[in-house]
Short mmCIF file of C-alpha atoms and ligand atoms in Angstrom, two decimals:
data_model
loop_
_atom_site.label_atom_id
_atom_site.label_comp_id
_atom_site.label_asym_id
_atom_site.label_seq_id
_atom_site.Cartn_x
_atom_site.Cartn_y
_atom_site.Cartn_z
CA MET A 1 145.21 209.93 88.13
CA SER A 2 147.09 206.65 89.18
CA GLU A 3 146.23 204.81 92.21
CA LEU A 4 149.65 205.62 93.70
CA LEU A 5 149.15 209.38 93.05
CA THR A 6 145.79 209.47 94.68
CA ARG A 7 147.22 207.55 97.59
CA LEU A 8 150.22 210.02 98.02
CA GLN A 9 147.68 212.97 97.82
CA ASN A 10 145.38 211.52 100.49
CA GLU A 11 148.29 210.75 102.81
CA SER A 12 149.67 214.14 102.45
CA LYS A 13 146.22 215.71 103.04
CA ASP A 14 144.85 213.67 105.94
CA LYS A 15 148.12 213.39 107.75
CA ALA A 16 147.17 210.33 109.82
CA ILE A 17 150.52 208.64 108.98
CA TYR A 18 152.39 211.64 110.44
CA ARG A 19 150.31 211.45 113.65
CA GLN A 20 150.98 207.66 113.71
CA ALA A 21 154.75 208.14 113.31
CA LEU A 22 154.79 210.72 116.09
CA ASP A 23 152.71 208.50 118.43
CA HIS A 24 155.28 205.76 117.83
CA ALA A 25 158.20 208.13 118.28
CA LEU A 26 156.74 209.40 121.65
CA ALA A 27 156.11 205.77 122.78
CA TYR A 28 159.75 205.05 122.12
CA LEU A 29 160.84 208.05 124.15
CA ASP A 30 158.71 206.86 126.97
CA SER A 31 160.26 203.46 126.91
CA LEU A 32 163.77 204.74 126.98
CA LYS A 33 164.32 204.91 130.81
CA ASP A 34 163.45 201.23 131.35
CA ARG A 35 164.45 199.46 128.13
CA PRO A 36 167.74 197.49 127.97
CA ALA A 37 170.81 199.66 126.82
CA PHE A 38 171.27 197.21 123.97
CA PRO A 39 168.42 195.17 122.25
CA THR A 40 167.71 191.77 123.63
CA ALA A 41 168.39 188.44 121.73
CA PRO A 42 164.66 188.08 120.69
CA ALA A 43 164.62 191.60 119.43
CA LEU A 44 167.49 191.03 117.27
CA ASP A 45 166.24 187.62 116.04
CA ALA A 46 162.94 189.28 115.10
CA LEU A 47 164.86 191.37 112.63
CA GLN A 48 164.99 188.33 110.27
CA SER A 49 161.21 188.88 109.62
CA LEU A 50 162.23 191.91 107.63
CA ASP A 51 163.99 189.81 105.16
CA GLU A 52 161.83 189.56 102.03
CA ARG A 53 162.21 190.21 98.26
CA LEU A 54 161.65 193.84 96.93
CA PRO A 55 157.87 194.28 97.01
CA GLU A 56 156.50 194.22 93.48
CA GLY A 57 153.66 196.68 94.37
CA PRO A 58 152.86 199.47 96.97
CA CYS A 59 152.43 198.44 100.69
CA ASN A 60 150.21 200.31 103.19
CA THR A 61 152.03 203.15 104.98
CA SER A 62 150.34 202.51 108.21
CA ASP A 63 151.51 198.92 108.26
CA ILE A 64 154.88 199.94 107.40
CA LEU A 65 155.09 202.32 110.34
CA ARG A 66 153.73 199.72 112.68
CA LEU A 67 156.32 197.28 111.37
CA LEU A 68 159.01 199.84 112.27
CA HIS A 69 157.57 200.40 115.73
CA GLU A 70 157.11 196.74 116.46
CA ILE A 71 160.15 195.15 114.89
CA GLY A 72 162.41 198.19 114.39
CA ALA A 73 162.19 200.01 117.73
CA PRO A 74 163.05 197.04 119.86
CA ALA A 75 166.27 196.62 117.98
CA ALA A 76 167.28 200.15 118.30
CA VAL A 77 170.13 200.97 120.66
CA ALA A 78 168.91 203.05 123.71
CA GLN A 79 171.52 205.81 123.31
CA GLY A 80 169.26 208.33 124.96
CA GLY A 81 168.42 206.26 127.97
CA GLY A 82 171.08 207.24 130.23
CA ARG A 83 172.99 204.04 130.62
CA TYR A 84 174.70 203.74 127.22
CA PHE A 85 178.40 204.48 127.31
CA GLY A 86 179.65 202.92 124.15
CA PHE A 87 181.87 204.51 121.63
CA VAL A 88 181.47 208.28 122.08
CA ASN A 89 177.87 208.35 121.20
CA GLY A 90 176.11 211.46 122.62
CA GLY A 91 172.45 211.57 123.76
CA VAL A 92 170.08 214.10 122.29
CA ILE A 93 168.92 217.43 123.70
CA PRO A 94 165.08 217.62 123.45
CA ALA A 95 164.87 221.07 121.84
CA ALA A 96 167.34 219.96 119.21
CA LEU A 97 165.38 216.78 118.44
CA ALA A 98 162.09 218.83 118.21
CA ALA A 99 163.67 221.49 115.86
CA ARG A 100 164.95 218.57 113.71
CA LEU A 101 161.44 217.05 113.53
CA LEU A 102 159.98 220.29 112.44
CA ALA A 103 162.88 220.86 109.93
CA ASP A 104 162.54 217.35 108.52
CA VAL A 105 159.06 218.34 107.56
CA TRP A 106 160.27 221.48 105.81
CA ASP A 107 162.95 219.24 103.95
CA GLN A 108 165.30 221.97 103.01
CA ASN A 109 168.40 221.76 100.87
CA ALA A 110 171.27 223.71 102.46
CA ALA A 111 173.41 223.87 99.44
CA LEU A 112 172.75 227.46 98.36
CA ARG A 113 171.03 230.43 100.09
CA ILE A 114 168.62 230.63 97.09
CA MET A 115 167.53 227.03 97.82
CA SER A 116 166.76 227.68 101.45
CA PRO A 117 167.17 231.18 102.93
CA ILE A 118 166.34 229.94 106.54
CA ALA A 119 168.90 227.28 106.44
CA ALA A 120 171.57 229.60 105.14
CA LYS A 121 170.63 232.20 107.71
CA LEU A 122 170.81 229.63 110.66
CA GLU A 123 174.16 228.34 109.51
CA ALA A 124 175.59 231.80 109.26
CA ILE A 125 174.45 232.29 112.85
CA CYS A 126 175.84 229.01 114.12
CA GLU A 127 179.17 229.85 112.53
CA THR A 128 179.30 233.01 114.39
CA TRP A 129 178.05 231.56 117.73
CA LEU A 130 180.33 228.51 117.52
CA LEU A 131 183.48 230.64 116.85
CA ASP A 132 182.46 232.67 119.93
CA LEU A 133 181.62 229.62 122.26
CA LEU A 134 184.74 227.74 121.19
CA ASP A 135 186.87 230.92 121.27
CA LEU A 136 188.24 230.14 117.80
CA PRO A 137 189.77 233.03 115.67
CA LYS A 138 187.09 235.53 114.41
CA GLY A 139 186.33 235.11 110.69
CA SER A 140 187.19 231.54 110.47
CA ALA A 141 185.02 229.55 108.17
CA ALA A 142 182.73 226.78 109.32
CA GLY A 143 181.42 223.87 107.13
CA PHE A 144 178.47 221.88 108.36
CA VAL A 145 178.99 218.28 107.50
CA SER A 146 177.99 214.86 108.56
CA GLY A 147 180.61 214.21 111.31
CA THR A 148 184.29 214.51 112.30
CA SER A 149 185.42 212.11 109.58
CA THR A 150 184.35 214.46 106.77
CA ALA A 151 185.33 217.52 108.88
CA THR A 152 188.88 216.11 109.31
CA LEU A 153 188.91 215.30 105.60
CA CYS A 154 188.20 218.87 104.79
CA GLY A 155 190.60 220.44 107.20
CA LEU A 156 193.41 218.23 105.95
CA LEU A 157 192.40 218.89 102.34
CA ALA A 158 192.75 222.68 103.15
CA GLY A 159 196.10 222.08 104.75
CA ARG A 160 197.50 220.01 101.94
CA ASN A 161 196.41 222.58 99.30
CA ALA A 162 197.84 225.43 101.30
CA ILE A 163 201.14 223.73 101.78
CA LEU A 164 201.41 223.01 98.05
CA SER A 165 200.27 226.46 97.11
CA ARG A 166 203.15 228.06 99.16
CA GLN A 167 205.50 225.86 97.03
CA GLY A 168 204.03 227.39 93.90
CA TRP A 169 201.80 224.27 93.16
CA ASP A 170 198.11 224.89 92.42
CA VAL A 171 196.48 221.62 92.88
CA ALA A 172 193.18 222.81 91.22
CA GLU A 173 195.15 223.34 88.18
CA ARG A 174 197.79 220.67 88.09
CA GLY A 175 196.39 217.99 90.24
CA LEU A 176 198.57 215.82 92.50
CA PHE A 177 200.63 213.91 90.16
CA GLY A 178 204.14 215.20 90.21
CA ALA A 179 203.41 217.59 93.02
CA PRO A 180 206.23 218.55 95.51
CA PRO A 181 206.30 216.20 98.60
CA ILE A 182 204.64 217.20 101.76
CA ARG A 183 205.26 215.70 105.23
CA LEU A 184 202.53 214.44 107.48
CA VAL A 185 203.27 214.33 111.19
CA MET A 186 200.93 212.63 113.69
CA SER A 187 200.90 210.59 116.83
CA GLU A 188 200.47 206.88 116.98
CA ALA A 189 197.20 207.54 118.91
CA VAL A 190 195.27 209.31 116.15
CA HIS A 191 191.61 208.17 115.50
CA GLY A 192 190.95 205.58 112.70
CA SER A 193 189.03 208.24 110.84
CA VAL A 194 192.42 210.09 110.14
CA PHE A 195 193.53 207.14 107.99
CA LYS A 196 190.39 207.25 105.96
CA ALA A 197 191.05 211.00 105.35
CA LEU A 198 194.68 210.48 104.38
CA GLY A 199 193.79 207.64 102.03
CA ILE A 200 191.31 209.87 100.28
CA LEU A 201 193.82 212.72 100.10
CA GLY A 202 196.52 210.79 98.37
CA ILE A 203 198.83 210.86 101.27
CA GLY A 204 200.69 207.52 101.54
CA GLN A 205 202.30 205.57 104.29
CA ALA A 206 205.72 206.67 103.26
CA GLN A 207 204.79 210.33 103.75
CA ILE A 208 203.60 209.88 107.30
CA GLU A 209 205.93 210.43 110.37
CA VAL A 210 204.44 208.73 113.27
CA VAL A 211 205.33 210.16 116.73
CA ALA A 212 204.93 207.97 119.83
CA ALA A 213 202.30 208.81 122.30
CA ASP A 214 202.77 209.08 126.09
CA ASP A 215 201.20 207.06 128.77
CA GLN A 216 197.94 208.96 128.41
CA GLY A 217 197.77 208.61 124.55
CA ARG A 218 199.07 212.26 123.96
CA PHE A 219 201.34 213.36 121.28
CA ASP A 220 204.66 213.12 123.01
CA ALA A 221 205.94 216.70 122.56
CA ARG A 222 209.49 215.73 123.43
CA GLN A 223 209.58 213.70 120.16
CA LEU A 224 208.35 216.38 118.02
CA PRO A 225 210.42 216.11 114.78
CA GLN A 226 211.74 219.41 113.24
CA LEU A 227 208.86 221.01 111.59
CA ASP A 228 208.95 223.03 108.35
CA GLU A 229 206.48 224.73 105.94
CA THR A 230 205.93 221.48 104.10
CA THR A 231 204.50 219.93 107.18
CA LEU A 232 200.88 219.01 107.96
CA LEU A 233 200.58 218.17 111.55
CA ILE A 234 197.56 216.46 113.19
CA LEU A 235 196.84 217.07 116.94
CA GLN A 236 193.95 215.80 119.03
CA ALA A 237 191.75 217.23 121.52
CA GLY A 238 190.23 214.15 123.30
CA ASN A 239 191.88 210.71 122.76
CA VAL A 240 189.11 208.37 121.78
CA ASN A 241 190.12 205.98 124.64
CA SER A 242 191.46 208.08 127.51
CA GLY A 243 190.01 211.47 126.68
CA ALA A 244 193.54 213.06 126.97
CA PHE A 245 194.40 216.24 125.26
CA ASP A 246 197.61 217.10 123.34
CA ASP A 247 199.89 219.90 124.50
CA PHE A 248 198.60 222.46 122.17
CA ALA A 249 200.50 225.50 123.56
CA GLY A 250 203.79 224.08 123.13
CA ILE A 251 203.26 222.09 119.86
CA CYS A 252 201.22 224.72 118.04
CA ALA A 253 203.75 227.45 118.93
CA ALA A 254 206.49 225.49 117.44
CA ALA A 255 204.36 224.65 114.48
CA GLN A 256 203.41 228.30 113.93
CA GLN A 257 207.02 229.33 113.90
CA ALA A 258 207.90 226.76 111.34
CA LYS A 259 204.79 227.70 109.07
CA SER A 260 203.48 224.14 109.35
CA TRP A 261 199.69 223.66 109.02
CA VAL A 262 198.08 222.21 112.22
CA HIS A 263 194.69 220.38 112.10
CA VAL A 264 193.07 219.37 115.45
CA ASP A 265 190.83 216.49 115.61
CA GLY A 266 188.49 217.72 118.49
CA ALA A 267 185.63 215.41 117.75
CA PHE A 268 184.27 215.31 121.31
CA GLY A 269 187.11 217.29 123.23
CA LEU A 270 186.89 220.60 121.40
CA TRP A 271 183.74 221.28 123.62
CA ALA A 272 186.11 221.26 126.62
CA ARG A 273 186.80 224.87 125.51
CA ALA A 274 183.15 225.85 126.03
CA CYS A 275 183.31 224.85 129.77
CA GLN A 276 185.16 226.97 132.42
CA ALA A 277 186.16 223.74 134.40
CA THR A 278 187.91 222.15 131.38
CA ALA A 279 188.86 224.99 129.06
CA ARG A 280 192.42 225.05 130.19
CA LEU A 281 192.88 221.61 128.46
CA THR A 282 192.56 223.34 125.13
CA THR A 283 195.02 226.31 125.85
CA GLY A 284 196.89 227.14 122.66
CA ILE A 285 194.38 225.37 120.34
CA GLU A 286 193.59 228.66 118.72
CA LEU A 287 196.95 228.66 117.13
CA ALA A 288 195.91 225.74 114.94
CA ASP A 289 194.78 226.31 111.36
CA SER A 290 191.68 224.00 111.12
CA TRP A 291 189.66 222.06 113.59
CA SER A 292 187.05 219.36 113.58
CA VAL A 293 184.25 218.80 116.02
CA ASP A 294 181.05 216.79 116.28
CA ALA A 295 177.81 218.35 117.61
CA HIS A 296 176.40 214.84 117.85
CA LYS A 297 178.83 213.86 120.50
CA THR A 298 179.46 216.01 123.56
CA LEU A 299 177.01 218.69 122.52
CA ASN A 300 174.23 216.10 122.34
CA SER A 301 172.76 217.16 118.97
CA PRO A 302 170.89 214.41 116.93
CA TYR A 303 173.11 212.54 114.34
CA ASP A 304 174.52 213.61 111.90
CA CYS A 305 176.06 216.91 112.79
CA GLY A 306 179.75 217.88 112.44
CA VAL A 307 181.68 220.94 111.78
CA VAL A 308 184.93 221.80 110.19
CA PHE A 309 186.47 225.20 111.05
CA CYS A 310 189.26 226.73 108.88
CA LYS A 311 191.12 230.04 109.87
CA ASP A 312 191.67 230.82 106.31
CA ARG A 313 188.07 230.94 104.63
CA LEU A 314 189.43 231.14 101.10
CA THR A 315 191.67 228.22 101.39
CA LEU A 316 188.80 225.93 102.65
CA ALA A 317 186.46 227.20 100.10
CA GLY A 318 188.97 227.02 97.34
CA ALA A 319 189.98 223.47 98.14
CA LEU A 320 186.39 222.29 98.31
CA GLN A 321 185.45 223.93 94.88
CA ALA A 322 188.69 222.77 93.33
CA SER A 323 188.46 225.99 91.59
CA GLY A 324 191.43 227.90 92.99
CA SER A 325 191.29 231.50 92.24
CA TYR A 326 188.08 231.34 90.20
CA LEU A 327 186.01 231.06 93.30
CA HIS A 328 182.91 233.31 93.29
CA PHE A 329 181.38 234.45 96.50
CA SER A 330 177.76 235.70 96.41
CA GLU A 331 176.67 238.39 98.91
CA ALA A 332 175.03 235.55 100.94
CA ARG A 333 176.62 232.71 102.67
CA ASP A 334 176.29 229.56 100.48
CA GLY A 335 176.76 226.62 102.68
CA MET A 336 178.07 224.29 99.94
CA LEU A 337 181.32 226.42 99.52
CA TYR A 338 182.49 224.95 102.86
CA THR A 339 181.47 221.37 102.33
CA PRO A 340 182.30 218.56 99.90
CA GLU A 341 178.58 217.99 99.11
CA MET A 342 176.18 220.04 97.31
CA SER A 343 172.81 219.00 98.28
CA ARG A 344 172.61 218.57 102.06
CA ARG A 345 170.11 218.42 104.91
CA ALA A 346 169.89 221.52 106.93
CA ARG A 347 171.50 220.40 110.07
CA GLY A 348 172.14 224.10 110.94
CA ILE A 349 168.49 224.31 111.85
CA GLU A 350 168.70 221.90 114.92
CA LEU A 351 172.12 223.19 115.75
CA TRP A 352 170.99 226.66 116.17
CA ALA A 353 167.90 225.44 118.22
CA LEU A 354 170.18 223.54 120.62
CA LEU A 355 172.60 226.52 121.07
CA LYS A 356 169.81 228.72 121.63
CA ALA A 357 168.08 226.44 124.20
CA LEU A 358 171.14 225.94 126.17
CA GLY A 359 173.06 229.23 125.78
CA ARG A 360 176.56 229.66 126.88
CA ALA A 361 175.77 228.63 130.47
CA GLY A 362 173.80 225.59 129.50
CA VAL A 363 176.84 224.19 127.35
CA ASP A 364 179.13 224.85 130.10
CA GLU A 365 176.77 222.96 132.61
CA LEU A 366 176.39 220.11 130.04
CA VAL A 367 180.12 219.53 129.55
CA ALA A 368 180.85 219.99 133.29
CA GLN A 369 178.13 217.26 134.12
CA LEU A 370 179.42 214.76 131.75
CA CYS A 371 183.05 215.05 133.14
CA ALA A 372 181.68 214.99 136.76
CA ARG A 373 179.72 211.80 136.02
CA ALA A 374 182.77 210.27 134.47
CA ARG A 375 184.94 211.00 137.42
CA GLN A 376 182.12 209.69 139.83
CA PHE A 377 181.96 206.59 137.68
CA ALA A 378 185.67 206.07 137.87
CA ASP A 379 185.68 206.61 141.81
CA GLU A 380 182.74 204.32 142.43
CA LEU A 381 184.58 201.48 140.35
CA ALA A 382 187.81 202.06 141.99
CA ARG A 383 186.12 201.76 145.41
CA ARG A 384 184.95 198.31 144.22
CA LYS A 385 188.50 197.32 143.30
CA PHE A 386 188.35 197.85 139.58
CA ARG A 387 191.42 199.31 138.03
CA ILE A 388 191.09 202.76 136.45
CA LEU A 389 193.78 202.92 133.80
CA ASN A 390 193.61 206.60 132.65
CA ASP A 391 193.65 210.08 134.26
CA VAL A 392 189.93 210.98 134.03
CA VAL A 393 190.46 214.53 132.58
CA PHE A 394 187.21 214.58 130.49
CA ASN A 395 184.30 212.19 129.91
CA GLN A 396 186.28 208.93 129.22
CA VAL A 397 187.07 206.12 131.77
CA LEU A 398 189.27 203.13 130.99
CA VAL A 399 188.50 200.21 133.36
CA ALA A 400 190.19 196.76 133.83
CA CYS A 401 189.83 193.87 136.25
CA GLU A 402 193.02 192.11 137.83
CA ARG A 403 193.50 189.82 134.75
CA PRO A 404 192.91 190.41 131.00
CA GLU A 405 190.71 187.29 130.91
CA LEU A 406 188.53 188.49 133.72
CA THR A 407 188.20 192.01 132.05
CA ARG A 408 187.07 190.38 128.81
CA GLU A 409 184.46 188.26 130.47
CA THR A 410 183.22 190.91 132.69
CA LEU A 411 182.68 193.19 129.70
CA ARG A 412 180.87 190.42 127.77
CA ALA A 413 178.62 190.01 130.92
CA ILE A 414 177.91 193.72 131.12
CA GLN A 415 176.95 193.82 127.56
CA ALA A 416 174.70 190.75 127.99
CA SER A 417 172.97 192.24 131.01
CA GLY A 418 171.27 195.07 129.27
CA GLU A 419 171.67 197.09 132.37
CA CYS A 420 174.24 199.45 130.70
CA TRP A 421 176.27 199.08 127.57
CA CYS A 422 180.17 199.76 127.31
CA GLY A 423 182.51 198.80 124.49
CA GLY A 424 185.88 197.29 124.72
CA SER A 425 189.25 198.59 123.64
CA GLU A 426 192.92 197.79 124.00
CA TRP A 427 194.99 200.18 126.14
CA ARG A 428 198.70 199.89 126.38
CA GLY A 429 198.59 196.22 125.60
CA GLU A 430 195.77 195.19 127.64
CA PRO A 431 192.03 194.72 127.14
CA VAL A 432 189.92 197.42 128.70
CA ILE A 433 186.25 198.33 129.23
CA ARG A 434 185.82 201.77 127.80
CA ILE A 435 183.22 204.11 129.36
CA SER A 436 182.14 207.30 127.63
CA VAL A 437 179.78 209.37 129.61
CA CYS A 438 178.31 211.31 126.90
CA SER A 439 174.52 211.98 127.42
CA TRP A 440 172.97 214.71 129.48
CA ALA A 441 170.29 212.06 130.38
CA THR A 442 172.87 210.08 132.55
CA THR A 443 171.88 210.60 136.23
CA GLU A 444 173.38 209.57 139.47
CA ALA A 445 170.85 206.78 139.73
CA ASP A 446 171.86 205.43 136.24
CA LEU A 447 175.45 205.52 137.54
CA ARG A 448 174.66 203.48 140.67
CA ARG A 449 172.73 201.00 138.59
CA SER A 450 175.55 200.68 136.10
CA VAL A 451 178.29 200.28 138.75
CA ALA A 452 176.08 197.50 140.33
CA ALA A 453 176.02 195.94 136.80
CA PHE A 454 179.95 196.02 136.63
CA VAL A 455 180.09 194.33 140.04
CA ALA A 456 177.52 191.75 139.16
CA ALA A 457 179.22 191.00 135.81
CA ARG A 458 182.56 190.54 137.47
CA SER A 459 181.19 188.14 140.13
CA GLY A 460 179.52 186.19 137.36
CA ALA A 461 182.55 186.18 135.35
CA LEU A 462 184.76 184.99 138.30
CA SER A 463 182.57 181.92 138.85
CA MET A 464 182.94 181.04 135.22
CA ILE A 465 186.70 181.32 134.74
C1 PLP B 501 184.14 210.01 116.82
C2 PLP B 501 185.46 210.44 116.35
C3 PLP B 501 185.77 210.63 115.19
C4 PLP B 501 185.00 210.45 113.93
O1 PLP B 501 183.77 211.15 113.98
P1 PLP B 501 182.42 210.74 113.16
O2 PLP B 501 181.42 211.80 113.68
O3 PLP B 501 182.11 209.37 113.62
O4 PLP B 501 182.75 210.95 111.71
C5 PLP B 501 187.04 211.26 114.92
N1 PLP B 501 187.92 211.48 115.96
C6 PLP B 501 187.63 211.15 117.25
C7 PLP B 501 188.63 211.59 118.27
C8 PLP B 501 186.32 210.72 117.51
O5 PLP B 501 186.01 210.44 118.82
#
């Protein structure tokens, strides 16, 4: 037997490398509370030591793991630490992380039931549970994908094909060239991932009707154009900056009457529906045709875990198999019918574990806590004379200083401090500091420390400019 095969057999049998990996992982978890929210400059500089030519021969596995621990871990972003407020990057619920570790060892392929009965079973359960939790139409299909970008692509794909099908055009058979025109209506405040999806779907700039957003970044319902059955309409539950929700009740009712297809990008905001205190933000959302959501944001599952829901199971599955009416359903639920991929990791396993670990009440509490902390953050900053630019209806806060230049410098100083981490954005023509409270691990002590970091950063910036 070759030297390599002997080594693989030994590693597999004696399991020391798995124990070492777990030790390093646990040490990382222990360090989370106190490590800087973003890697230090020396930690980033040390990454250069990884630059080398492709090794000609094997390297020792234990050394590789040590390198990851010593050079890699310090350069990891401490998203789970409680003081990371960048983008909308959620934390991780321990039960979900543990289930994922276990499932990673199982290494299942979730394409077909016959490939992994356990993965198929848990996806089927997650489908039912999520429709219940999010109060979406019974019988809707769920596709378990990498994130909302892919989920949105799938929802819009289903909508595009349904609209063309109603006009007697079968995309699976005839393709898109020469197809009847369709209209795409969306607000100027859509997320960047929508543009990626539209590009892939062959929907060009000239087909897009952009509606102005109101002062909170909501689709301005007063400017809703005349809708018809050739219209694909995109709405948003949770503006990525302000966290604002579109007026679903009004707009979806009009769309339903006109027989337009509505897709809702609910990447982080759809979870508002699973919380008594915020559910009203999503009233009417059930009238849409498809929805996308991330479990790895508000729900705090590990990356990568998104879901597309589609009211019409056959339309979603047909669009993704490009097989139109030739679709074959087996008795079991084959996950790949509802996703673009065939081979896929079994993300339903940790999602199931998470939902079971929290239950309905736990999800309610998680979402409520994120929102409460966001409001608290905003109140504390307002008390210290920062300007809060949005209505804090969910987990997002937009902050500015008196002058744009001061806002920019303060943000730079916050990021450099390592005390907490926020990203920047532009809001109604001015630079803002963007806070997303998106981890269960954020405590009131984390908030106090972060608010102090904001104040210190602004003082430092004031003395500089
Ligand atoms: C994060 C986000 C997306 C993209 O989701 P990914 O999981 O990164 O693919 C889309 N829309 C909104 C509103 C988001 O916040």
